Short mmCIF file of C-alpha atoms in Angstrom, two decimals:
data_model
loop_
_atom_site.label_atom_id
_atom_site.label_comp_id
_atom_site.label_asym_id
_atom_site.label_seq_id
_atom_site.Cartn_x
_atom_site.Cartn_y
_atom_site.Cartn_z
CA UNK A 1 -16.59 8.02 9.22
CA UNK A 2 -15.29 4.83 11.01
CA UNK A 3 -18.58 4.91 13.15
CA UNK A 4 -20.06 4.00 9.35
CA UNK A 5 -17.70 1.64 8.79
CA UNK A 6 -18.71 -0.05 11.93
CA UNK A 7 -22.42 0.04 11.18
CA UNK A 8 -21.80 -1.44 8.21
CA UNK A 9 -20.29 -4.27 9.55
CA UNK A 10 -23.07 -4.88 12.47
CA UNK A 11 -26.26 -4.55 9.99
CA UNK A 12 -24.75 -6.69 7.49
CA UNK A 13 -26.30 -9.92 8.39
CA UNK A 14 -23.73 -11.64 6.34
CA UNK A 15 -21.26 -13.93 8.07
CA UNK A 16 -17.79 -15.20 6.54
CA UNK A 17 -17.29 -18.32 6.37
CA UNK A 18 -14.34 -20.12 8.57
CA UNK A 19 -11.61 -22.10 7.97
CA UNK A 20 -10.08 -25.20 9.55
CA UNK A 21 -7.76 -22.56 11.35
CA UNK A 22 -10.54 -20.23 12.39
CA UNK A 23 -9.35 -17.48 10.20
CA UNK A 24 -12.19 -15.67 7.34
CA UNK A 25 -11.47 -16.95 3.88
CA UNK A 26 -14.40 -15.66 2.48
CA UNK A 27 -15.91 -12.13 1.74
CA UNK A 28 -19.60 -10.87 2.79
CA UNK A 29 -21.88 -8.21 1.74
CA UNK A 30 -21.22 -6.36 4.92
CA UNK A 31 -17.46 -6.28 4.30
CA UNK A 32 -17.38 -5.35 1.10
CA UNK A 33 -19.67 -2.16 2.43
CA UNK A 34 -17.27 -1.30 4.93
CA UNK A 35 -14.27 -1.83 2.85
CA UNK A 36 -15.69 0.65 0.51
CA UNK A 37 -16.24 2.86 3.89
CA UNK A 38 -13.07 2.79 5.26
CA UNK A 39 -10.75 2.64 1.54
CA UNK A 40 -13.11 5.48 0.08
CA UNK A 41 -11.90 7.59 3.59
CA UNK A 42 -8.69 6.47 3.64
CA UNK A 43 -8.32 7.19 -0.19
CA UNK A 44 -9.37 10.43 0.02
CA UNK A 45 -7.89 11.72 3.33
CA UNK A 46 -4.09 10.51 1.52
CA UNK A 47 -5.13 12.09 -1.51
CA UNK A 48 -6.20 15.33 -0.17
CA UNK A 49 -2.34 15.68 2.09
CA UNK A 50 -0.29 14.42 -1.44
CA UNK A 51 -1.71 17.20 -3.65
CA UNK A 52 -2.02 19.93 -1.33
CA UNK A 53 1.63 21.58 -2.00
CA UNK A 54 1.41 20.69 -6.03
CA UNK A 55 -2.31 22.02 -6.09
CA UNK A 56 -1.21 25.43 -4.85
CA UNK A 57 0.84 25.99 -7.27
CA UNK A 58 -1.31 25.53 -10.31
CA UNK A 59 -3.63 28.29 -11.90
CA UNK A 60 -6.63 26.01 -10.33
CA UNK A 61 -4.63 26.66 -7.10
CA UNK A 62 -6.70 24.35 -4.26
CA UNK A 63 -9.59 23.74 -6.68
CA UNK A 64 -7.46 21.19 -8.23
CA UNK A 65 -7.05 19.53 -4.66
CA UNK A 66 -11.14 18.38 -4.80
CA UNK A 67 -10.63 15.71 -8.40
CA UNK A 68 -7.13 14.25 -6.77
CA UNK A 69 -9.48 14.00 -3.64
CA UNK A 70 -12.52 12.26 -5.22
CA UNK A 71 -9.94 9.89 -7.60
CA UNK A 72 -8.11 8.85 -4.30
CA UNK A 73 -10.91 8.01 -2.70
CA UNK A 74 -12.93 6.01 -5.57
CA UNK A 75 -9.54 3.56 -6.19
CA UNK A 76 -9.06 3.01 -2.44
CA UNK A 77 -12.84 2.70 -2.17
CA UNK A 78 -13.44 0.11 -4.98
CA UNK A 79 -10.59 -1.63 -3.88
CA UNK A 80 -12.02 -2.05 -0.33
CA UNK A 81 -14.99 -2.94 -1.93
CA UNK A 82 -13.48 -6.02 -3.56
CA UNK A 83 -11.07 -6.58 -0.90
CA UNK A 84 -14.07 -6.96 1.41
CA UNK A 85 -16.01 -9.14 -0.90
CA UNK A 86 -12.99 -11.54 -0.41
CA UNK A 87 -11.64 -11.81 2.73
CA UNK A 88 -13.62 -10.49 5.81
CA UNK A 89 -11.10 -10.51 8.46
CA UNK A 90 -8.31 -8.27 6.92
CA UNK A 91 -10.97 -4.91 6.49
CA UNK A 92 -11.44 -5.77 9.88
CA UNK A 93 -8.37 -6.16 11.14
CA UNK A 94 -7.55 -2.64 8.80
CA UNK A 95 -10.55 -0.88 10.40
CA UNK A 96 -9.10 -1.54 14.02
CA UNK A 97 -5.63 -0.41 12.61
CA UNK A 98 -8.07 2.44 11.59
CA UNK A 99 -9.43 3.47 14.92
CA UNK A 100 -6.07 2.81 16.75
CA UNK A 101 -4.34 5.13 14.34
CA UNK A 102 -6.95 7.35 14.75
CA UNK A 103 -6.22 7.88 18.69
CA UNK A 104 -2.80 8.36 18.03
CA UNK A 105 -3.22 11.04 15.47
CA UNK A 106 -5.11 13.25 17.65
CA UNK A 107 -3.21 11.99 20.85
CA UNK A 108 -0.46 13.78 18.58
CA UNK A 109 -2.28 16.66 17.75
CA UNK A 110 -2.95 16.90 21.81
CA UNK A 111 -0.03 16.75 23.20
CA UNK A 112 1.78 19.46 20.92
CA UNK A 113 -0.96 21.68 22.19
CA UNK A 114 1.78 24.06 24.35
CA UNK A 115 4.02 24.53 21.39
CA UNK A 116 1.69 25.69 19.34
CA UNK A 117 0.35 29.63 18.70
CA UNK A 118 -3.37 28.61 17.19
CA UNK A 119 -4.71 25.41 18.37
CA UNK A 120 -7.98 24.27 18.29
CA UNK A 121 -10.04 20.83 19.08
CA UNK A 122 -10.40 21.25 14.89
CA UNK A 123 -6.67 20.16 15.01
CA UNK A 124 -7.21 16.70 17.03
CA UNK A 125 -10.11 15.65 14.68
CA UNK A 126 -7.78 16.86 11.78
CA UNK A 127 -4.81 14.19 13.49
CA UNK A 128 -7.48 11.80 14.08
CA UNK A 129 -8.40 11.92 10.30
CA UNK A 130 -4.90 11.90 9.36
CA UNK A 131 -4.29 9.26 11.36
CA UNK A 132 -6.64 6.96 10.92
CA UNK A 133 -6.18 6.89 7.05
CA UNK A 134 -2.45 6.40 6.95
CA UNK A 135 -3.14 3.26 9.45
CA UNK A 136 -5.79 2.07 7.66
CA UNK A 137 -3.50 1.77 4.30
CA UNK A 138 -0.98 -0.46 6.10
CA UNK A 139 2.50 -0.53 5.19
CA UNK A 140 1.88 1.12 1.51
CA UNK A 141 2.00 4.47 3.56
CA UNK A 142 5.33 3.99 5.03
CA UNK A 143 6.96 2.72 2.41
CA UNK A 144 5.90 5.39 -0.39
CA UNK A 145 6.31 7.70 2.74
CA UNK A 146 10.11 6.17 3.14
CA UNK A 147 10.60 6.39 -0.69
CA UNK A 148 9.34 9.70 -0.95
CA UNK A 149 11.23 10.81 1.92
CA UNK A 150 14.21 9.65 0.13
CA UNK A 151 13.13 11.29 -3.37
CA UNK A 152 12.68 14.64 -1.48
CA UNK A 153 15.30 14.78 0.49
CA UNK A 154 17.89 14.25 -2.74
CA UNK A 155 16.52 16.29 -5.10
CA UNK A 156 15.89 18.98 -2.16
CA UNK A 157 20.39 18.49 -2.14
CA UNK A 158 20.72 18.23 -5.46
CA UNK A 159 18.60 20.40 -7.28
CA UNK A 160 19.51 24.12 -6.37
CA UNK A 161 16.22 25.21 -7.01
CA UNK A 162 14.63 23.05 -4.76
CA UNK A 163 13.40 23.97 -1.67
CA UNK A 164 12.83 22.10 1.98
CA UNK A 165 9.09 22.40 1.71
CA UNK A 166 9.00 20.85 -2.42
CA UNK A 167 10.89 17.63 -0.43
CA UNK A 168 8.31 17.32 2.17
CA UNK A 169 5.41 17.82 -0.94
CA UNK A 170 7.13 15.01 -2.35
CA UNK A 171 7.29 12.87 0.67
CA UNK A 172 3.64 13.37 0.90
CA UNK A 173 3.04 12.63 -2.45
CA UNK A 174 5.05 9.11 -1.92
CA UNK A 175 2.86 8.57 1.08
CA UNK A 176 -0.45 9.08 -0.74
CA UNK A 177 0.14 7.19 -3.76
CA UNK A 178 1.96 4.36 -1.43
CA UNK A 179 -1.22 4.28 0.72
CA UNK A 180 -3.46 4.16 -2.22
CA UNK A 181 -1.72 1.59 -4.29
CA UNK A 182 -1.70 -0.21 -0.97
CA UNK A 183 -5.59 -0.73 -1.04
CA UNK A 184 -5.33 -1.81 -5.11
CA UNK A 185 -2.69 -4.68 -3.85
CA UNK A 186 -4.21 -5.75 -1.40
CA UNK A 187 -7.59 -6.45 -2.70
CA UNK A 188 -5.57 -8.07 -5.41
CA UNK A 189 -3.47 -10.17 -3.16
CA UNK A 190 -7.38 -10.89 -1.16
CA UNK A 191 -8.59 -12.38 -4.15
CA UNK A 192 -5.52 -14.34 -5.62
CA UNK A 193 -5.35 -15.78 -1.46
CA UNK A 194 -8.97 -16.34 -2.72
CA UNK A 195 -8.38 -18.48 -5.48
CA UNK A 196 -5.65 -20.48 -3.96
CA UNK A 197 -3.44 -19.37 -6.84
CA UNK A 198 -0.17 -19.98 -6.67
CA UNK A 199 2.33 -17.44 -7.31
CA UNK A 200 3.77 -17.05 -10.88
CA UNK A 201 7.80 -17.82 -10.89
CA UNK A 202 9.64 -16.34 -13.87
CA UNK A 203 13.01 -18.45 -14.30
CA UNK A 204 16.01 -17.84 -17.40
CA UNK A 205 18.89 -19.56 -18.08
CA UNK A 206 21.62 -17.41 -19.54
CA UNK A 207 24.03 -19.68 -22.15
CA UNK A 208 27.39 -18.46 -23.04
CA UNK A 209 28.74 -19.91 -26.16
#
């Protein structure tokens, strides 16, 4: 998958154009291609890990697993898309936050090799996967990862029926859909940057009488 990305980015032809600080303020066709690449991947790989544990439990059981999989990717994928078409230096700088997250994941997967009963090389490319998705999201991951965590872990001591495994389906859950709203904000963000809009500042005045 990020070999795609890559090739998308080489056969482009399209170059961004530079700024007076030699950082791309412009989109190209080639981005945009590869931002679809790489959010459509990303996208789907989150989706797939947040509605694994909720899918099971339905009647559909881990049919249900495939539309969360396909919507994930399509928002993180058109959101590359545009993010691309607007700014080709961040997909690039996410696709190398891609393939470096990607190395870790299955360096992971690796080295917990001896404390595990069934291994396989299955499980690195599964890490690599993993890993290359969350990285590519940026910090949208950890922090619906962090708020999930939270969420989980307080209903898990709270709620008697609760269970150790519902707070970790939860803290995936916050990790997908802070991974994937990730990609929709930041191809917002890429074109207000784009527009040299300034940010909106909402002021009140409270009067006592």
């Amino acid at each position: 998958m990020l070999v795609a990305i890559a090739t998308a980015f080489l056969t482009s032809g399209a170059t961004a154009q530079e700024s007076g600080s030699g950082e791309s303020t412009e989109g190209s066709t080639g981005a945009a291609i590869g931002g679809a690449v790489l959010g459509a991947y990303s996208g789907t790989v989150l989706a797939t890990l947040g509605s694994l544990t909720p899918c099971t439990r339905t009647y559909e059981g881990p049919a249900c697993v495939r539309p969360a999989a396909i919507a994930g990717g399509l928002i993180a994928g058109i959101s590359g898309a545009s993010l691309g078409a607007a700014d080709v230096g961040r997909v690039e700088d996410y696709f190398v936050a891609g393939v470096i997250g990607a190395g870790v994941g299955g360096a992971a997967l690796l080295a917990v090799q001896p404390f595990l009963e069934r291994w396989s090389w299955a499980d690195v490319g599964a890490g690599a996967l993993v890993g290359g998705a969350i990285a590519a999201s940026g910090p949208g991951a950890a922090i619906g990862f962090g708020a999930g965590a939270v969420v989980g872990v307080a209903t898990w001591q709270l709620i008697p029926s609760m269970k150790l495994p519902d707070a970790a389906a939860v803290t995936l859950f916050g990790l997908a859909a802070g991974g994937i709203g990730g990609w929709v904000f930041r191809a917002l963000d890429a074109h207000d940057s784009d527009s040299g809009s300034e940010p909106a500042v909402l002021s009140f005045t409270i009067r006592t009488n």
